[in-house]
Amino acid sequence: QVQLVESGGGSVQAGGSLKLSCAASGYIFNNCGMGWYRQTPGKERELVSSISSDSTATYTDSVKGRFTISQDNAKNTVYLQMNVLMTEDTAVYYCAADLDDGLGCRLYWGRGTQVTVSS
Protein backbone atom coordinates (compact mmCIF):
# COMPACT_ATOMS: atom_id res chain seq x y z
CA GLN A 1 0.00 0.00 0.00
CA VAL A 2 1.34 3.39 -0.98
CA GLN A 3 1.75 5.96 1.76
CA LEU A 4 2.92 9.56 1.73
CA VAL A 5 4.65 11.00 4.76
CA GLU A 6 5.21 14.75 5.01
CA SER A 7 7.66 16.56 7.21
CA GLY A 8 9.15 20.01 7.63
CA GLY A 9 6.20 22.11 8.65
CA GLY A 10 6.29 24.43 11.61
CA SER A 11 6.15 28.02 12.73
CA VAL A 12 8.28 30.81 11.34
CA GLN A 13 8.28 34.59 11.24
CA ALA A 14 7.45 36.44 8.08
CA GLY A 15 10.43 36.57 5.78
CA GLY A 16 11.71 33.23 6.98
CA SER A 17 12.05 29.89 5.23
CA LEU A 18 10.85 26.34 5.59
CA LYS A 19 11.43 23.22 3.54
CA LEU A 20 8.73 20.59 3.25
CA SER A 21 9.45 17.00 2.32
CA CYS A 22 7.14 14.23 1.22
CA ALA A 23 8.31 10.66 0.87
CA ALA A 24 6.27 8.01 -0.85
CA SER A 25 6.63 4.42 0.25
CA GLY A 26 5.17 1.11 -0.81
CA TYR A 27 5.09 -0.58 -4.17
CA ILE A 28 5.63 2.20 -6.69
CA PHE A 29 6.13 1.24 -10.29
CA ASN A 30 6.32 4.75 -11.66
CA ASN A 31 6.01 8.36 -10.58
CA CYS A 32 3.45 10.16 -12.71
CA GLY A 33 3.78 13.52 -10.97
CA MET A 34 3.80 15.05 -7.49
CA GLY A 35 2.76 18.31 -5.95
CA TRP A 36 1.80 20.39 -2.96
CA TYR A 37 -1.60 21.79 -2.07
CA ARG A 38 -2.61 23.99 0.82
CA GLN A 39 -5.81 24.71 2.64
CA THR A 40 -7.00 27.21 5.20
CA PRO A 41 -10.23 26.95 7.21
CA GLY A 42 -13.29 27.71 5.15
CA LYS A 43 -11.43 27.69 1.85
CA GLU A 44 -10.95 25.14 -0.86
CA ARG A 45 -7.71 23.26 -1.17
CA GLU A 46 -5.51 25.00 -3.72
CA LEU A 47 -2.64 23.74 -5.81
CA VAL A 48 0.57 25.49 -4.79
CA SER A 49 3.08 23.74 -7.00
CA SER A 50 3.49 20.61 -9.05
CA ILE A 51 6.31 18.76 -10.73
CA SER A 52 6.02 16.22 -13.48
CA SER A 53 8.06 13.07 -13.93
CA ASP A 54 10.36 15.00 -16.26
CA SER A 55 10.74 17.74 -13.62
CA THR A 56 8.57 20.35 -15.31
CA ALA A 57 7.38 22.58 -12.48
CA THR A 58 4.33 24.80 -12.08
CA TYR A 59 3.53 27.38 -9.41
CA THR A 60 0.51 29.33 -8.40
CA ASP A 61 1.09 33.04 -8.99
CA SER A 62 1.26 33.99 -5.32
CA VAL A 63 4.35 31.83 -4.69
CA LYS A 64 6.30 32.36 -7.90
CA GLY A 65 9.82 33.49 -7.16
CA ARG A 66 9.55 32.44 -3.50
CA PHE A 67 8.85 28.70 -3.56
CA THR A 68 10.82 26.01 -5.37
CA ILE A 69 9.65 22.46 -5.92
CA SER A 70 12.07 19.62 -6.57
CA GLN A 71 12.09 15.87 -6.47
CA ASP A 72 14.33 12.89 -5.99
CA ASN A 73 12.90 10.20 -8.21
CA ALA A 74 15.16 7.52 -6.77
CA LYS A 75 13.66 8.18 -3.34
CA ASN A 76 10.12 8.99 -4.56
CA THR A 77 10.40 12.20 -2.58
CA VAL A 78 9.22 15.68 -3.40
CA TYR A 79 10.37 18.86 -1.69
CA LEU A 80 9.01 22.37 -1.40
CA GLN A 81 11.51 25.05 -0.45
CA MET A 82 9.58 28.04 0.80
CA ASN A 83 11.41 31.35 1.12
CA VAL A 84 10.28 34.86 2.02
CA LEU A 85 7.26 33.41 3.75
CA MET A 86 4.30 35.67 4.30
CA THR A 87 1.45 35.45 6.77
CA GLU A 88 -0.90 34.54 3.94
CA ASP A 89 1.14 31.38 3.37
CA THR A 90 -0.20 30.04 6.65
CA ALA A 91 -2.10 26.84 5.89
CA VAL A 92 -2.07 23.10 6.12
CA TYR A 93 0.12 21.85 3.29
CA TYR A 94 -0.74 18.53 1.68
CA CYS A 95 1.46 16.41 -0.50
CA ALA A 96 -0.21 14.81 -3.49
CA ALA A 97 1.35 12.15 -5.66
CA ASP A 98 0.15 10.52 -8.83
CA LEU A 99 1.76 7.12 -8.56
CA ASP A 100 1.57 3.98 -10.62
CA ASP A 101 1.30 1.05 -8.24
CA GLY A 102 1.16 -1.38 -11.13
CA LEU A 103 -2.49 -0.73 -11.89
CA GLY A 104 -2.03 2.67 -13.48
CA CYS A 105 -1.52 6.14 -12.06
CA ARG A 106 -3.64 6.94 -9.02
CA LEU A 107 -3.72 9.98 -6.79
CA TYR A 108 -2.53 9.63 -3.22
CA TRP A 109 -2.63 12.24 -0.45
CA GLY A 110 -0.51 12.88 2.59
CA ARG A 111 -2.08 13.74 5.91
CA GLY A 112 -0.91 17.35 5.85
CA THR A 113 1.58 19.44 7.73
CA GLN A 114 0.86 22.80 9.35
CA VAL A 115 2.79 25.88 8.27
CA THR A 116 2.27 28.97 10.40
CA VAL A 117 3.82 32.31 9.47
CA SER A 118 3.62 35.07 12.04
CA SER A 119 4.16 38.77 11.54
PDB file of C-alpha atoms in Angstrom:
ATOM      1  CA  GLN A   1       0.000   0.000   0.000  1.00  0.00           C
ATOM      2  CA  VAL A   2       1.337   3.387  -0.981  1.00  0.00           C
ATOM      3  CA  GLN A   3       1.746   5.956   1.759  1.00  0.00           C
ATOM      4  CA  LEU A   4       2.918   9.558   1.730  1.00  0.00           C
ATOM      5  CA  VAL A   5       4.652  11.004   4.762  1.00  0.00           C
ATOM      6  CA  GLU A   6       5.209  14.750   5.006  1.00  0.00           C
ATOM      7  CA  SER A   7       7.664  16.562   7.212  1.00  0.00           C
ATOM      8  CA  GLY A   8       9.151  20.009   7.633  1.00  0.00           C
ATOM      9  CA  GLY A   9       6.196  22.112   8.648  1.00  0.00           C
ATOM     10  CA  GLY A  10       6.286  24.432  11.612  1.00  0.00           C
ATOM     11  CA  SER A  11       6.150  28.025  12.732  1.00  0.00           C
ATOM     12  CA  VAL A  12       8.283  30.806  11.341  1.00  0.00           C
ATOM     13  CA  GLN A  13       8.278  34.587  11.242  1.00  0.00           C
ATOM     14  CA  ALA A  14       7.454  36.437   8.085  1.00  0.00           C
ATOM     15  CA  GLY A  15      10.432  36.566   5.782  1.00  0.00           C
ATOM     16  CA  GLY A  16      11.707  33.225   6.983  1.00  0.00           C
ATOM     17  CA  SER A  17      12.047  29.893   5.229  1.00  0.00           C
ATOM     18  CA  LEU A  18      10.846  26.337   5.590  1.00  0.00           C
ATOM     19  CA  LYS A  19      11.426  23.222   3.542  1.00  0.00           C
ATOM     20  CA  LEU A  20       8.727  20.590   3.254  1.00  0.00           C
ATOM     21  CA  SER A  21       9.453  16.999   2.317  1.00  0.00           C
ATOM     22  CA  CYS A  22       7.135  14.227   1.223  1.00  0.00           C
ATOM     23  CA  ALA A  23       8.315  10.659   0.872  1.00  0.00           C
ATOM     24  CA  ALA A  24       6.265   8.006  -0.846  1.00  0.00           C
ATOM     25  CA  SER A  25       6.631   4.423   0.251  1.00  0.00           C
ATOM     26  CA  GLY A  26       5.170   1.112  -0.815  1.00  0.00           C
ATOM     27  CA  TYR A  27       5.087  -0.577  -4.167  1.00  0.00           C
ATOM     28  CA  ILE A  28       5.628   2.195  -6.693  1.00  0.00           C
ATOM     29  CA  PHE A  29       6.132   1.242 -10.287  1.00  0.00           C
ATOM     30  CA  ASN A  30       6.322   4.752 -11.662  1.00  0.00           C
ATOM     31  CA  ASN A  31       6.008   8.362 -10.576  1.00  0.00           C
ATOM     32  CA  CYS A  32       3.448  10.161 -12.707  1.00  0.00           C
ATOM     33  CA  GLY A  33       3.778  13.524 -10.967  1.00  0.00           C
ATOM     34  CA  MET A  34       3.804  15.045  -7.491  1.00  0.00           C
ATOM     35  CA  GLY A  35       2.760  18.310  -5.947  1.00  0.00           C
ATOM     36  CA  TRP A  36       1.795  20.385  -2.962  1.00  0.00           C
ATOM     37  CA  TYR A  37      -1.596  21.786  -2.068  1.00  0.00           C
ATOM     38  CA  ARG A  38      -2.606  23.991   0.821  1.00  0.00           C
ATOM     39  CA  GLN A  39      -5.808  24.706   2.644  1.00  0.00           C
ATOM     40  CA  THR A  40      -7.000  27.208   5.199  1.00  0.00           C
ATOM     41  CA  PRO A  41     -10.229  26.950   7.213  1.00  0.00           C
ATOM     42  CA  GLY A  42     -13.286  27.706   5.147  1.00  0.00           C
ATOM     43  CA  LYS A  43     -11.434  27.689   1.855  1.00  0.00           C
ATOM     44  CA  GLU A  44     -10.951  25.135  -0.858  1.00  0.00           C
ATOM     45  CA  ARG A  45      -7.710  23.260  -1.172  1.00  0.00           C
ATOM     46  CA  GLU A  46      -5.512  25.004  -3.718  1.00  0.00           C
ATOM     47  CA  LEU A  47      -2.636  23.740  -5.805  1.00  0.00           C
ATOM     48  CA  VAL A  48       0.565  25.489  -4.785  1.00  0.00           C
ATOM     49  CA  SER A  49       3.079  23.745  -7.001  1.00  0.00           C
ATOM     50  CA  SER A  50       3.485  20.609  -9.047  1.00  0.00           C
ATOM     51  CA  ILE A  51       6.312  18.759 -10.726  1.00  0.00           C
ATOM     52  CA  SER A  52       6.020  16.216 -13.485  1.00  0.00           C
ATOM     53  CA  SER A  53       8.055  13.070 -13.927  1.00  0.00           C
ATOM     54  CA  ASP A  54      10.364  14.995 -16.264  1.00  0.00           C
ATOM     55  CA  SER A  55      10.739  17.742 -13.622  1.00  0.00           C
ATOM     56  CA  THR A  56       8.574  20.352 -15.305  1.00  0.00           C
ATOM     57  CA  ALA A  57       7.383  22.585 -12.481  1.00  0.00           C
ATOM     58  CA  THR A  58       4.331  24.801 -12.082  1.00  0.00           C
ATOM     59  CA  TYR A  59       3.534  27.375  -9.411  1.00  0.00           C
ATOM     60  CA  THR A  60       0.507  29.330  -8.398  1.00  0.00           C
ATOM     61  CA  ASP A  61       1.090  33.035  -8.988  1.00  0.00           C
ATOM     62  CA  SER A  62       1.260  33.985  -5.325  1.00  0.00           C
ATOM     63  CA  VAL A  63       4.348  31.827  -4.685  1.00  0.00           C
ATOM     64  CA  LYS A  64       6.297  32.358  -7.900  1.00  0.00           C
ATOM     65  CA  GLY A  65       9.815  33.492  -7.160  1.00  0.00           C
ATOM     66  CA  ARG A  66       9.555  32.442  -3.502  1.00  0.00           C
ATOM     67  CA  PHE A  67       8.853  28.697  -3.560  1.00  0.00           C
ATOM     68  CA  THR A  68      10.824  26.008  -5.367  1.00  0.00           C
ATOM     69  CA  ILE A  69       9.648  22.460  -5.923  1.00  0.00           C
ATOM     70  CA  SER A  70      12.069  19.622  -6.565  1.00  0.00           C
ATOM     71  CA  GLN A  71      12.092  15.868  -6.469  1.00  0.00           C
ATOM     72  CA  ASP A  72      14.332  12.892  -5.989  1.00  0.00           C
ATOM     73  CA  ASN A  73      12.903  10.199  -8.210  1.00  0.00           C
ATOM     74  CA  ALA A  74      15.156   7.525  -6.768  1.00  0.00           C
ATOM     75  CA  LYS A  75      13.661   8.182  -3.337  1.00  0.00           C
ATOM     76  CA  ASN A  76      10.125   8.991  -4.557  1.00  0.00           C
ATOM     77  CA  THR A  77      10.401  12.196  -2.580  1.00  0.00           C
ATOM     78  CA  VAL A  78       9.216  15.685  -3.397  1.00  0.00           C
ATOM     79  CA  TYR A  79      10.371  18.858  -1.687  1.00  0.00           C
ATOM     80  CA  LEU A  80       9.014  22.370  -1.397  1.00  0.00           C
ATOM     81  CA  GLN A  81      11.510  25.053  -0.452  1.00  0.00           C
ATOM     82  CA  MET A  82       9.577  28.041   0.803  1.00  0.00           C
ATOM     83  CA  ASN A  83      11.409  31.349   1.116  1.00  0.00           C
ATOM     84  CA  VAL A  84      10.276  34.864   2.017  1.00  0.00           C
ATOM     85  CA  LEU A  85       7.262  33.405   3.749  1.00  0.00           C
ATOM     86  CA  MET A  86       4.296  35.669   4.297  1.00  0.00           C
ATOM     87  CA  THR A  87       1.451  35.451   6.771  1.00  0.00           C
ATOM     88  CA  GLU A  88      -0.901  34.545   3.943  1.00  0.00           C
ATOM     89  CA  ASP A  89       1.136  31.381   3.368  1.00  0.00           C
ATOM     90  CA  THR A  90      -0.202  30.039   6.654  1.00  0.00           C
ATOM     91  CA  ALA A  91      -2.098  26.841   5.889  1.00  0.00           C
ATOM     92  CA  VAL A  92      -2.065  23.097   6.123  1.00  0.00           C
ATOM     93  CA  TYR A  93       0.116  21.846   3.291  1.00  0.00           C
ATOM     94  CA  TYR A  94      -0.739  18.528   1.676  1.00  0.00           C
ATOM     95  CA  CYS A  95       1.458  16.407  -0.495  1.00  0.00           C
ATOM     96  CA  ALA A  96      -0.213  14.808  -3.486  1.00  0.00           C
ATOM     97  CA  ALA A  97       1.349  12.149  -5.655  1.00  0.00           C
ATOM     98  CA  ASP A  98       0.155  10.523  -8.832  1.00  0.00           C
ATOM     99  CA  LEU A  99       1.759   7.123  -8.565  1.00  0.00           C
ATOM    100  CA  ASP A 100       1.566   3.984 -10.618  1.00  0.00           C
ATOM    101  CA  ASP A 101       1.304   1.054  -8.242  1.00  0.00           C
ATOM    102  CA  GLY A 102       1.160  -1.381 -11.128  1.00  0.00           C
ATOM    103  CA  LEU A 103      -2.487  -0.731 -11.886  1.00  0.00           C
ATOM    104  CA  GLY A 104      -2.032   2.668 -13.479  1.00  0.00           C
ATOM    105  CA  CYS A 105      -1.518   6.141 -12.062  1.00  0.00           C
ATOM    106  CA  ARG A 106      -3.636   6.942  -9.024  1.00  0.00           C
ATOM    107  CA  LEU A 107      -3.719   9.981  -6.794  1.00  0.00           C
ATOM    108  CA  TYR A 108      -2.533   9.632  -3.221  1.00  0.00           C
ATOM    109  CA  TRP A 109      -2.633  12.239  -0.449  1.00  0.00           C
ATOM    110  CA  GLY A 110      -0.505  12.879   2.591  1.00  0.00           C
ATOM    111  CA  ARG A 111      -2.081  13.745   5.914  1.00  0.00           C
ATOM    112  CA  GLY A 112      -0.914  17.352   5.854  1.00  0.00           C
ATOM    113  CA  THR A 113       1.576  19.445   7.733  1.00  0.00           C
ATOM    114  CA  GLN A 114       0.862  22.803   9.351  1.00  0.00           C
ATOM    115  CA  VAL A 115       2.789  25.883   8.275  1.00  0.00           C
ATOM    116  CA  THR A 116       2.265  28.972  10.396  1.00  0.00           C
ATOM    117  CA  VAL A 117       3.825  32.306   9.472  1.00  0.00           C
ATOM    118  CA  SER A 118       3.618  35.065  12.044  1.00  0.00           C
ATOM    119  CA  SER A 119       4.164  38.774  11.536  1.00  0.00           C
TER     120      SER A 119
END
